[in-house]
């Protein structure tokens, strides 16, 4: 070892290489360009520069990362293991610069090299390892745990292809494969030494061990290797850097020899491809995928890898697994990882010799379950045939869990046999299925919903029986978002304005935004606020011009924004009905005094979701007509921003005047986009759904535009036999709009194009658009009137930001720590030196 790097038997790991002054940063940047990328500046591409900068930043967080892991290992601390099939962590460079507090030095360093920091930040391709809200929530929670010094590991899947890239061709969504790894990923480090093996298929056999105990073993017919790839998740201005550990499936080396020996080269390669398929691609659905074997393989694969990893970590310092549940809190992000309940039981009993009772106690103590949906079709279930052939041992364990559980049910409800089939982990009403939510409920010590209303509806409806049986397990944990990404990084203008008045402590104590309230009445501050909004709207307008070729007016036009996955329950098409209504008003009276609006949409549709794709086409078709009609005179503009993802969303939230949160009441579990908008000073037009209810409570009724049926009114109207046709026939404006869509006004080349959409509204209208139409239009009219009074609008905007503090993911994580995980913060000391090995 180089003497300069040693100090006695200790290695100095931070030296002048990782200093954060401009000169050292510059030197490190050019060193990385040369030594890591093999380029001179003269021939380097923008991506080379981005990579060199990313390595430079990574070098500066490695010491914190290693120190954090070392601290956890040495101190027997309780660690949160977040189990999620999805993570949408977004681009890492900008976030890490902020968290390391080195933005300005780095900006200067790259500028002195003739480069622009924002350009390099934009170069990063984000890991799109999730579909939407659920995956993004996992990322916000990882950020908050690191910031709050909570020891945590995020376990998940390293999909080779994440969520597809979306292009819009002639108004239609086209899906393009997401090759996010194509230019390399500077943030991850493979840890091949921690590789584990996972079995699949095969059969089980029972035997008596040397102590004459009855035992079962699983003889899988194939195995797959799980290789962990680690990404550091650094907290904001703290030394804690937690790990996001994502598993990649690889074929075991041993397996193809046999096939080789018999000359079956293609068979061997095939089998290799088959194993590696497991982590090949993210399922692009925002709702569950029923019956796809590969999906179940993905779930089991990452959960088994993760539990084995936790057991290995545990046994590195503990004699046995007795206190596993005292040192790990495993949170199930919906039911996707809920097979973990059976897998931990198997590992404890079949591999580590525990008896059922103790294994069960450990398992229940370890797991907690978060539910993220009320849509009945979204409850995961697996057919027994598929389940049993892939996981025969787990099916046996689930049967035994069920047998014991139903025994309890019988004691609890002695005279009610219907309870047995209602509670059973096996759905036997038709084809037989394993009900994953039931498995998650019995195997966990805590169950939570993600907003007040959602938790209430879970208790009353979806998980009613479980609530009656174990009320003490249920809690609400309203979602939150991280202010570091969703304000500091996305909205530097707002960050500066807030900080100029109340200092910067709000970045980690978001409730301090309250201190802005008095400024809502200060004309100078209101002016500054309005100017700031104008500035960020102009920023978005430029992007829209560049990306979509549509000119929009950031100065006088109300930016009315609707971005999220495209789904009928989220009702992007209700928004379209409003646009057409305004268009008709203009056509009837071209000189009408109307508040100019820019309608901005963004979001992906699941590739197989026909109606969602038709909604995208409808938005673009209406845009074609409205944007190009001379009568409109630019007063209405419709824009669809393609490829909505974390990167593209960042400039969107800050620029909104109005946030559309218009799902049918009782359908959206929480929403988190609603929080990002309001935090950035947008007013919300929304139903009493998900977290909208709590947002309205916080910001005040007078600063929120409410419309629509309430959840109970929705179910009431449904049970009384809802007839959308009545609304259609009795409302002239609505009828006109619907008839225009039917008649092909927006699809002259194919007049029947939108027939499926119109028919679904007229004859079924599952999501009650027609019932809510008039209330929505009236509310939008109130929005327009309010926008005419800029001064008061600005006041409301300031109050929205000032009162949104509780929607920080820091608050949510504190609640999880206290009420579910029983985990404490563990500060990490920055050690200059670590013990040398050997
Ligand atoms: C997907 C499949 C099965 C079960 C649930 C989902 C799911 C739910 N995916 N995303 N969600 C969203 O999760 C967010 C975070 O809690 C919520 O804010 C949002 O309302 C859910 O739709």
Coordinates of C-alpha atoms in Angstrom, one line a residue, residues 220-651:
X220 CA -36.5 -26.1 -6.4
X221 CA -36.0 -27.1 -10.0
X222 CA -34.0 -24.0 -10.9
X223 CA -32.1 -21.4 -9.1
X224 CA -31.3 -17.8 -10.0
X225 CA -28.5 -15.6 -8.6
X226 CA -29.4 -12.2 -7.1
X227 CA -26.6 -9.6 -7.5
X228 CA -27.1 -6.5 -5.4
X229 CA -26.4 -3.1 -7.0
X230 CA -26.2 -0.3 -4.3
X231 CA -27.0 3.3 -4.7
X232 CA -26.2 5.7 -1.9
X233 CA -29.0 7.9 -0.6
X234 CA -27.5 10.8 1.1
X235 CA -29.6 12.9 3.5
X236 CA -29.7 16.7 3.4
X237 CA -26.7 18.3 5.1
X238 CA -26.1 15.3 7.3
X239 CA -23.6 12.5 7.4
X240 CA -26.2 9.7 6.9
X241 CA -26.0 8.0 3.6
X242 CA -28.4 5.0 3.4
X243 CA -28.4 2.3 0.7
X244 CA -30.9 1.6 -2.0
X245 CA -30.1 -2.1 -2.8
X246 CA -31.6 -3.3 -6.1
X247 CA -31.3 -6.9 -7.2
X248 CA -30.3 -8.1 -10.6
X249 CA -31.1 -11.6 -11.7
X250 CA -28.2 -13.6 -13.2
X251 CA -27.9 -17.3 -14.2
X252 CA -25.9 -19.4 -11.8
X253 CA -22.5 -20.3 -13.3
X254 CA -22.9 -24.0 -12.6
X255 CA -26.2 -24.5 -14.3
X256 CA -25.3 -24.6 -18.0
X257 CA -22.5 -27.1 -17.7
X258 CA -24.7 -30.1 -17.8
X259 CA -26.4 -28.9 -20.9
X260 CA -23.1 -28.0 -22.4
X261 CA -21.8 -31.5 -21.8
X262 CA -24.6 -33.0 -23.8
X263 CA -24.0 -30.4 -26.4
X264 CA -27.1 -28.4 -25.9
X265 CA -25.5 -25.1 -26.3
X266 CA -28.7 -23.2 -27.3
X267 CA -30.6 -24.9 -24.5
X268 CA -28.0 -23.7 -22.0
X269 CA -28.1 -20.1 -23.4
X270 CA -31.8 -20.2 -23.4
X271 CA -32.0 -21.1 -19.8
X272 CA -29.6 -18.3 -18.9
X273 CA -31.7 -15.8 -20.8
X274 CA -34.7 -17.2 -18.9
X275 CA -33.2 -16.5 -15.5
X276 CA -32.0 -13.1 -16.5
X277 CA -35.5 -12.2 -17.7
X278 CA -36.7 -11.9 -14.2
X279 CA -35.3 -8.4 -13.8
X280 CA -35.4 -7.4 -17.4
X281 CA -38.4 -5.1 -17.4
X282 CA -40.8 -3.2 -15.2
X283 CA -44.5 -4.0 -15.7
X284 CA -45.8 -0.7 -16.9
X285 CA -49.2 -0.9 -15.3
X286 CA -50.4 1.4 -12.5
X287 CA -52.7 -1.4 -11.4
X288 CA -51.9 -5.0 -10.7
X289 CA -51.0 -7.5 -13.3
X290 CA -53.0 -10.7 -12.8
X291 CA -51.7 -14.0 -13.7
X292 CA -48.3 -13.2 -15.2
X293 CA -45.8 -15.7 -13.9
X294 CA -42.9 -13.5 -14.5
X295 CA -44.4 -10.8 -12.3
X296 CA -44.7 -13.3 -9.4
X297 CA -41.2 -14.4 -10.1
X298 CA -40.0 -10.8 -9.8
X299 CA -41.8 -10.3 -6.5
X300 CA -40.5 -13.5 -5.0
X301 CA -37.0 -13.0 -6.4
X302 CA -36.4 -9.6 -4.8
X303 CA -38.1 -10.4 -1.6
X304 CA -36.1 -13.6 -1.1
X305 CA -32.9 -11.9 -2.0
X306 CA -33.6 -9.1 0.5
X307 CA -34.6 -11.4 3.4
X308 CA -31.6 -13.5 2.9
X309 CA -29.5 -10.4 2.9
X310 CA -31.0 -9.2 6.1
X311 CA -30.5 -12.5 7.8
X312 CA -26.8 -12.5 6.7
X313 CA -26.4 -9.0 8.1
X314 CA -28.1 -9.9 11.3
X315 CA -26.0 -13.0 11.9
X316 CA -22.8 -11.0 11.3
X317 CA -23.3 -9.5 14.8
X318 CA -26.0 -11.7 16.5
X319 CA -25.9 -15.3 17.5
X320 CA -29.3 -16.3 16.2
X321 CA -32.4 -14.8 14.7
X322 CA -34.4 -14.6 18.0
X323 CA -34.3 -10.8 18.0
X324 CA -34.6 -10.3 14.2
X325 CA -37.8 -8.3 14.6
X326 CA -36.1 -6.1 17.2
X327 CA -33.4 -5.1 14.7
X328 CA -35.3 -4.9 11.5
X329 CA -38.6 -3.2 10.6
X330 CA -39.7 -4.4 7.1
X331 CA -42.3 -2.2 5.4
X332 CA -44.3 -3.8 2.6
X333 CA -45.0 -1.1 0.0
X334 CA -48.4 -2.5 -1.0
X335 CA -48.9 -6.3 -1.5
X336 CA -46.2 -6.7 -4.2
X337 CA -43.6 -7.8 -1.6
X338 CA -46.1 -9.6 0.6
X339 CA -44.8 -13.1 -0.3
X340 CA -42.1 -12.0 2.2
X341 CA -44.4 -13.2 5.0
X342 CA -44.2 -16.8 3.7
X343 CA -40.6 -16.6 2.7
X344 CA -39.4 -15.4 6.1
X345 CA -41.4 -18.2 7.7
X346 CA -39.7 -20.7 5.3
X347 CA -36.2 -19.3 6.0
X348 CA -36.8 -19.3 9.7
X349 CA -38.2 -22.9 9.8
X350 CA -36.6 -24.8 7.0
X351 CA -33.2 -23.1 7.0
X352 CA -32.7 -21.8 10.5
X353 CA -34.6 -24.6 12.4
X354 CA -37.2 -22.4 14.2
X355 CA -40.5 -23.9 15.3
X356 CA -43.7 -22.5 13.8
X357 CA -44.8 -20.4 16.8
X358 CA -41.5 -18.6 17.3
X359 CA -41.1 -18.1 13.5
X360 CA -44.6 -16.6 13.3
X361 CA -43.9 -14.3 16.2
X362 CA -40.7 -13.0 14.6
X363 CA -42.4 -12.6 11.2
X364 CA -45.4 -10.6 12.5
X365 CA -43.1 -8.5 14.5
X366 CA -40.9 -7.7 11.5
X367 CA -43.5 -6.9 8.9
X368 CA -45.9 -4.0 8.5
X369 CA -48.1 -3.4 5.4
X370 CA -49.1 -0.2 3.6
X371 CA -52.1 -0.3 1.4
X372 CA -52.2 2.1 -1.6
X373 CA -55.4 1.5 -3.4
X374 CA -59.1 1.2 -3.0
X375 CA -59.8 0.0 -6.5
X376 CA -61.2 -3.5 -6.0
X377 CA -59.7 -4.7 -9.3
X378 CA -56.3 -3.7 -8.0
X379 CA -56.2 -6.2 -5.1
X380 CA -53.5 -8.7 -6.0
X381 CA -54.3 -12.4 -6.2
X382 CA -52.5 -15.4 -7.7
X383 CA -54.1 -18.5 -9.0
X384 CA -53.3 -21.5 -6.9
X385 CA -52.0 -23.4 -9.9
X386 CA -49.5 -20.8 -10.9
X387 CA -48.5 -20.1 -7.3
X388 CA -48.1 -23.8 -6.3
X389 CA -46.0 -24.6 -9.4
X390 CA -43.6 -21.7 -8.8
X391 CA -43.6 -21.7 -5.0
X392 CA -44.7 -25.1 -3.7
X393 CA -43.3 -24.7 -0.2
X394 CA -44.7 -21.2 0.2
X395 CA -48.2 -22.5 -0.7
X396 CA -47.9 -25.1 2.0
X397 CA -46.9 -22.4 4.5
X398 CA -49.8 -20.2 3.4
X399 CA -52.2 -23.1 3.9
X400 CA -50.9 -23.6 7.4
X401 CA -51.1 -19.8 8.2
X402 CA -54.6 -20.0 6.9
X403 CA -55.6 -23.1 8.9
X404 CA -54.4 -21.5 12.1
X405 CA -56.0 -18.1 11.2
X406 CA -59.4 -19.6 10.3
X407 CA -59.3 -21.5 13.6
X408 CA -59.1 -18.1 15.3
X409 CA -62.0 -16.9 13.1
X410 CA -64.1 -19.8 14.1
X411 CA -63.5 -19.1 17.8
X412 CA -64.2 -15.4 17.3
X413 CA -67.3 -15.9 15.2
X414 CA -68.6 -19.3 16.3
X415 CA -71.9 -19.1 14.5
X416 CA -71.0 -17.5 11.2
X417 CA -69.5 -19.7 8.6
X418 CA -69.6 -17.0 6.0
X419 CA -66.8 -15.3 7.9
X420 CA -64.5 -18.2 7.0
X421 CA -64.7 -17.7 3.3
X422 CA -64.6 -13.9 3.7
X423 CA -61.4 -14.0 5.7
X424 CA -59.7 -16.9 4.1
X425 CA -56.3 -16.3 2.5
X426 CA -57.6 -18.5 -0.3
X427 CA -60.4 -17.2 -2.5
X428 CA -62.6 -20.2 -3.3
X429 CA -65.5 -18.4 -4.8
X430 CA -64.6 -19.6 -8.3
X431 CA -61.2 -20.4 -9.6
X432 CA -59.0 -20.6 -6.5
X433 CA -56.6 -17.7 -5.7
X434 CA -54.2 -16.7 -3.0
X435 CA -55.3 -13.3 -1.7
X436 CA -52.1 -11.3 -1.1
X437 CA -53.7 -8.5 0.9
X438 CA -55.0 -11.1 3.4
X439 CA -51.6 -12.6 3.7
X440 CA -50.1 -9.1 4.3
X441 CA -52.8 -8.4 6.9
X442 CA -52.3 -11.5 9.0
X443 CA -48.5 -11.5 8.6
X444 CA -48.0 -7.9 9.8
X445 CA -48.3 -6.2 13.1
X446 CA -49.4 -2.9 11.5
X447 CA -51.6 -2.0 8.5
X448 CA -51.9 1.6 7.2
X449 CA -53.6 3.6 4.6
X450 CA -52.0 6.7 3.0
X451 CA -54.5 9.5 3.8
X452 CA -57.3 9.9 6.4
X453 CA -60.1 9.3 4.0
X454 CA -58.4 6.3 2.5
X455 CA -57.7 4.7 5.9
X456 CA -61.3 5.3 6.9
X457 CA -62.5 3.6 3.7
X458 CA -60.1 0.7 4.2
X459 CA -61.6 0.2 7.7
X460 CA -65.2 0.4 6.4
X461 CA -64.9 -1.4 3.2
X462 CA -61.9 -3.1 1.6
X463 CA -60.4 -4.5 4.9
X464 CA -63.4 -4.2 7.1
X465 CA -63.3 -7.7 8.5
X466 CA -59.6 -7.3 9.4
X467 CA -60.3 -4.0 11.1
X468 CA -63.1 -5.6 13.2
X469 CA -60.8 -8.4 14.1
X470 CA -57.6 -6.4 14.9
X471 CA -58.5 -2.7 15.2
X472 CA -55.2 -2.1 17.0
X473 CA -53.2 -2.9 13.9
X474 CA -54.7 -0.1 11.8
X475 CA -53.3 3.4 11.6
X476 CA -53.3 6.2 9.1
X477 CA -50.1 7.6 7.7
X478 CA -50.9 10.4 5.3
X479 CA -48.3 10.6 2.5
X480 CA -45.7 13.3 2.3
X481 CA -43.2 14.6 -0.3
X482 CA -39.6 15.7 0.2
X483 CA -39.1 19.5 0.1
X484 CA -35.5 19.0 -1.0
X485 CA -36.5 17.7 -4.4
X486 CA -39.9 19.3 -4.8
X487 CA -39.0 22.8 -3.7
X488 CA -35.3 23.4 -3.3
X489 CA -34.2 21.5 -6.5
X490 CA -37.3 22.1 -8.7
X491 CA -38.0 25.7 -7.7
X492 CA -34.9 27.7 -6.8
X493 CA -36.8 31.0 -7.3
X494 CA -39.3 30.1 -4.6
X495 CA -36.6 28.7 -2.4
X496 CA -34.8 32.0 -2.5
X497 CA -37.9 34.0 -1.9
X498 CA -39.0 32.0 1.1
X499 CA -35.5 31.9 2.6
X500 CA -35.1 35.7 2.2
X501 CA -38.0 36.1 4.7
X502 CA -37.8 33.2 7.1
X503 CA -34.3 31.7 6.8
X504 CA -33.6 28.2 5.5
X505 CA -34.6 26.0 8.4
X506 CA -37.9 25.2 6.7
X507 CA -36.0 22.8 4.4
X508 CA -35.8 20.3 7.2
X509 CA -38.7 21.6 9.3
X510 CA -41.3 22.3 6.8
X511 CA -43.9 23.4 9.3
X512 CA -41.9 26.6 9.6
X513 CA -43.4 27.7 6.3
X514 CA -46.2 28.9 8.6
X515 CA -44.0 31.9 9.3
X516 CA -44.8 33.1 5.8
X517 CA -48.4 33.7 6.7
X518 CA -48.1 37.3 7.8
X519 CA -46.4 38.1 4.6
X520 CA -49.5 37.2 2.6
X521 CA -50.8 40.7 3.6
X522 CA -47.6 42.4 2.7
X523 CA -48.0 44.1 -0.7
X524 CA -44.2 44.0 -1.4
X525 CA -44.0 40.4 -0.7
X526 CA -47.0 39.7 -2.8
X527 CA -45.4 41.5 -5.7
X528 CA -42.2 39.5 -5.2
X529 CA -44.3 36.3 -5.1
X530 CA -46.1 37.2 -8.3
X531 CA -42.9 38.0 -10.1
X532 CA -41.4 34.8 -8.9
X533 CA -44.4 32.9 -10.3
X534 CA -44.1 34.7 -13.6
X535 CA -40.5 33.7 -13.8
X536 CA -41.1 30.0 -13.3
X537 CA -44.1 30.1 -15.7
X538 CA -41.8 31.7 -18.3
X539 CA -39.3 28.9 -17.7
X540 CA -41.9 26.3 -18.4
X541 CA -43.3 28.2 -21.4
X542 CA -39.9 28.1 -23.0
X543 CA -39.7 24.4 -22.5
X544 CA -43.1 23.9 -24.0
X545 CA -42.2 26.0 -27.0
X546 CA -39.1 23.9 -27.5
X547 CA -40.6 20.5 -26.8
X548 CA -44.1 20.8 -28.3
X549 CA -43.7 23.8 -30.7
X550 CA -46.7 25.5 -29.0
X551 CA -46.4 29.1 -27.9
X552 CA -48.1 29.8 -24.5
X553 CA -48.4 33.0 -22.6
X554 CA -46.9 33.0 -19.1
X555 CA -48.0 36.5 -18.3
X556 CA -51.7 36.6 -18.6
X557 CA -52.8 33.0 -19.0
X558 CA -53.8 30.9 -16.1
X559 CA -51.6 27.7 -16.1
X560 CA -54.1 24.9 -15.4
X561 CA -52.1 21.7 -14.9
X562 CA -53.2 18.1 -14.9
X563 CA -50.2 15.7 -14.7
X564 CA -50.3 12.1 -13.4
X565 CA -50.8 8.6 -14.9
X566 CA -53.7 8.6 -17.3
X567 CA -56.5 6.6 -15.8
X568 CA -60.3 6.9 -16.1
X569 CA -60.7 7.3 -12.4
X570 CA -58.3 10.3 -12.4
X571 CA -60.7 11.8 -15.0
X572 CA -58.4 13.7 -17.4
X573 CA -61.4 13.5 -19.7
X574 CA -63.5 15.6 -17.3
X575 CA -61.0 18.3 -17.7
X576 CA -61.4 17.9 -21.5
X577 CA -65.1 18.4 -21.2
X578 CA -64.4 21.7 -19.5
X579 CA -62.0 22.8 -22.2
X580 CA -64.6 22.1 -24.9
X581 CA -67.3 23.9 -22.8
X582 CA -65.1 27.1 -22.8
X583 CA -64.3 26.6 -26.5
X584 CA -68.0 26.6 -27.2
X585 CA -68.6 29.8 -25.2
X586 CA -66.0 31.5 -27.4
X587 CA -67.4 30.1 -30.6
X588 CA -70.8 31.4 -29.7
X589 CA -69.5 34.8 -28.7
X590 CA -66.0 35.4 -30.0
X591 CA -65.7 38.6 -28.0
X592 CA -66.6 37.1 -24.7
X593 CA -64.5 38.3 -21.8
X594 CA -62.8 35.1 -20.8
X595 CA -59.8 34.5 -18.5
X596 CA -57.1 33.1 -20.8
X597 CA -56.0 29.6 -19.8
X598 CA -53.2 27.2 -20.7
X599 CA -54.3 23.6 -20.1
X600 CA -51.2 21.5 -19.6
X601 CA -51.4 17.7 -19.4
X602 CA -48.8 15.0 -18.9
X603 CA -48.8 11.4 -18.1
X604 CA -48.3 7.9 -19.4
X605 CA -51.1 5.3 -20.1
X606 CA -50.5 1.6 -19.5
X607 CA -49.7 0.2 -23.0
X608 CA -52.6 -2.2 -22.8
X609 CA -55.1 0.3 -21.4
X610 CA -57.1 1.2 -24.5
X611 CA -59.4 3.8 -22.9
X612 CA -56.4 5.7 -21.3
X613 CA -54.7 5.9 -24.7
X614 CA -57.8 7.1 -26.3
X615 CA -58.0 9.9 -23.6
X616 CA -54.4 11.0 -24.6
X617 CA -55.5 11.1 -28.2
X618 CA -58.6 13.1 -27.3
X619 CA -56.6 15.7 -25.4
X620 CA -54.3 16.1 -28.4
X621 CA -57.2 16.2 -30.9
X622 CA -59.0 18.9 -28.9
X623 CA -55.7 20.8 -28.7
X624 CA -55.3 20.7 -32.4
X625 CA -58.7 22.3 -32.9
X626 CA -58.6 24.8 -30.1
X627 CA -55.0 25.9 -30.5
X628 CA -55.5 26.6 -34.2
X629 CA -58.9 28.2 -34.3
X630 CA -58.5 31.9 -35.1
X631 CA -61.6 32.7 -33.1
X632 CA -59.9 31.6 -29.9
X633 CA -57.2 34.2 -30.4
X634 CA -54.8 32.3 -28.2
X635 CA -57.0 32.6 -25.2
X636 CA -57.1 28.9 -24.7
X637 CA -54.1 26.6 -25.3
X638 CA -53.9 22.9 -24.8
X639 CA -50.6 21.3 -24.3
X640 CA -49.6 17.6 -23.8
X641 CA -46.1 17.3 -22.4
X642 CA -44.7 14.0 -23.7
X643 CA -42.8 11.6 -21.5
X644 CA -43.9 12.7 -18.1
X645 CA -41.3 11.5 -15.6
X646 CA -39.5 12.8 -12.5
X647 CA -37.1 14.9 -14.6
X648 CA -39.8 16.4 -16.8
X649 CA -42.1 17.0 -13.8
X650 CA -39.7 19.2 -11.9
X651 CA -40.2 22.4 -14.0

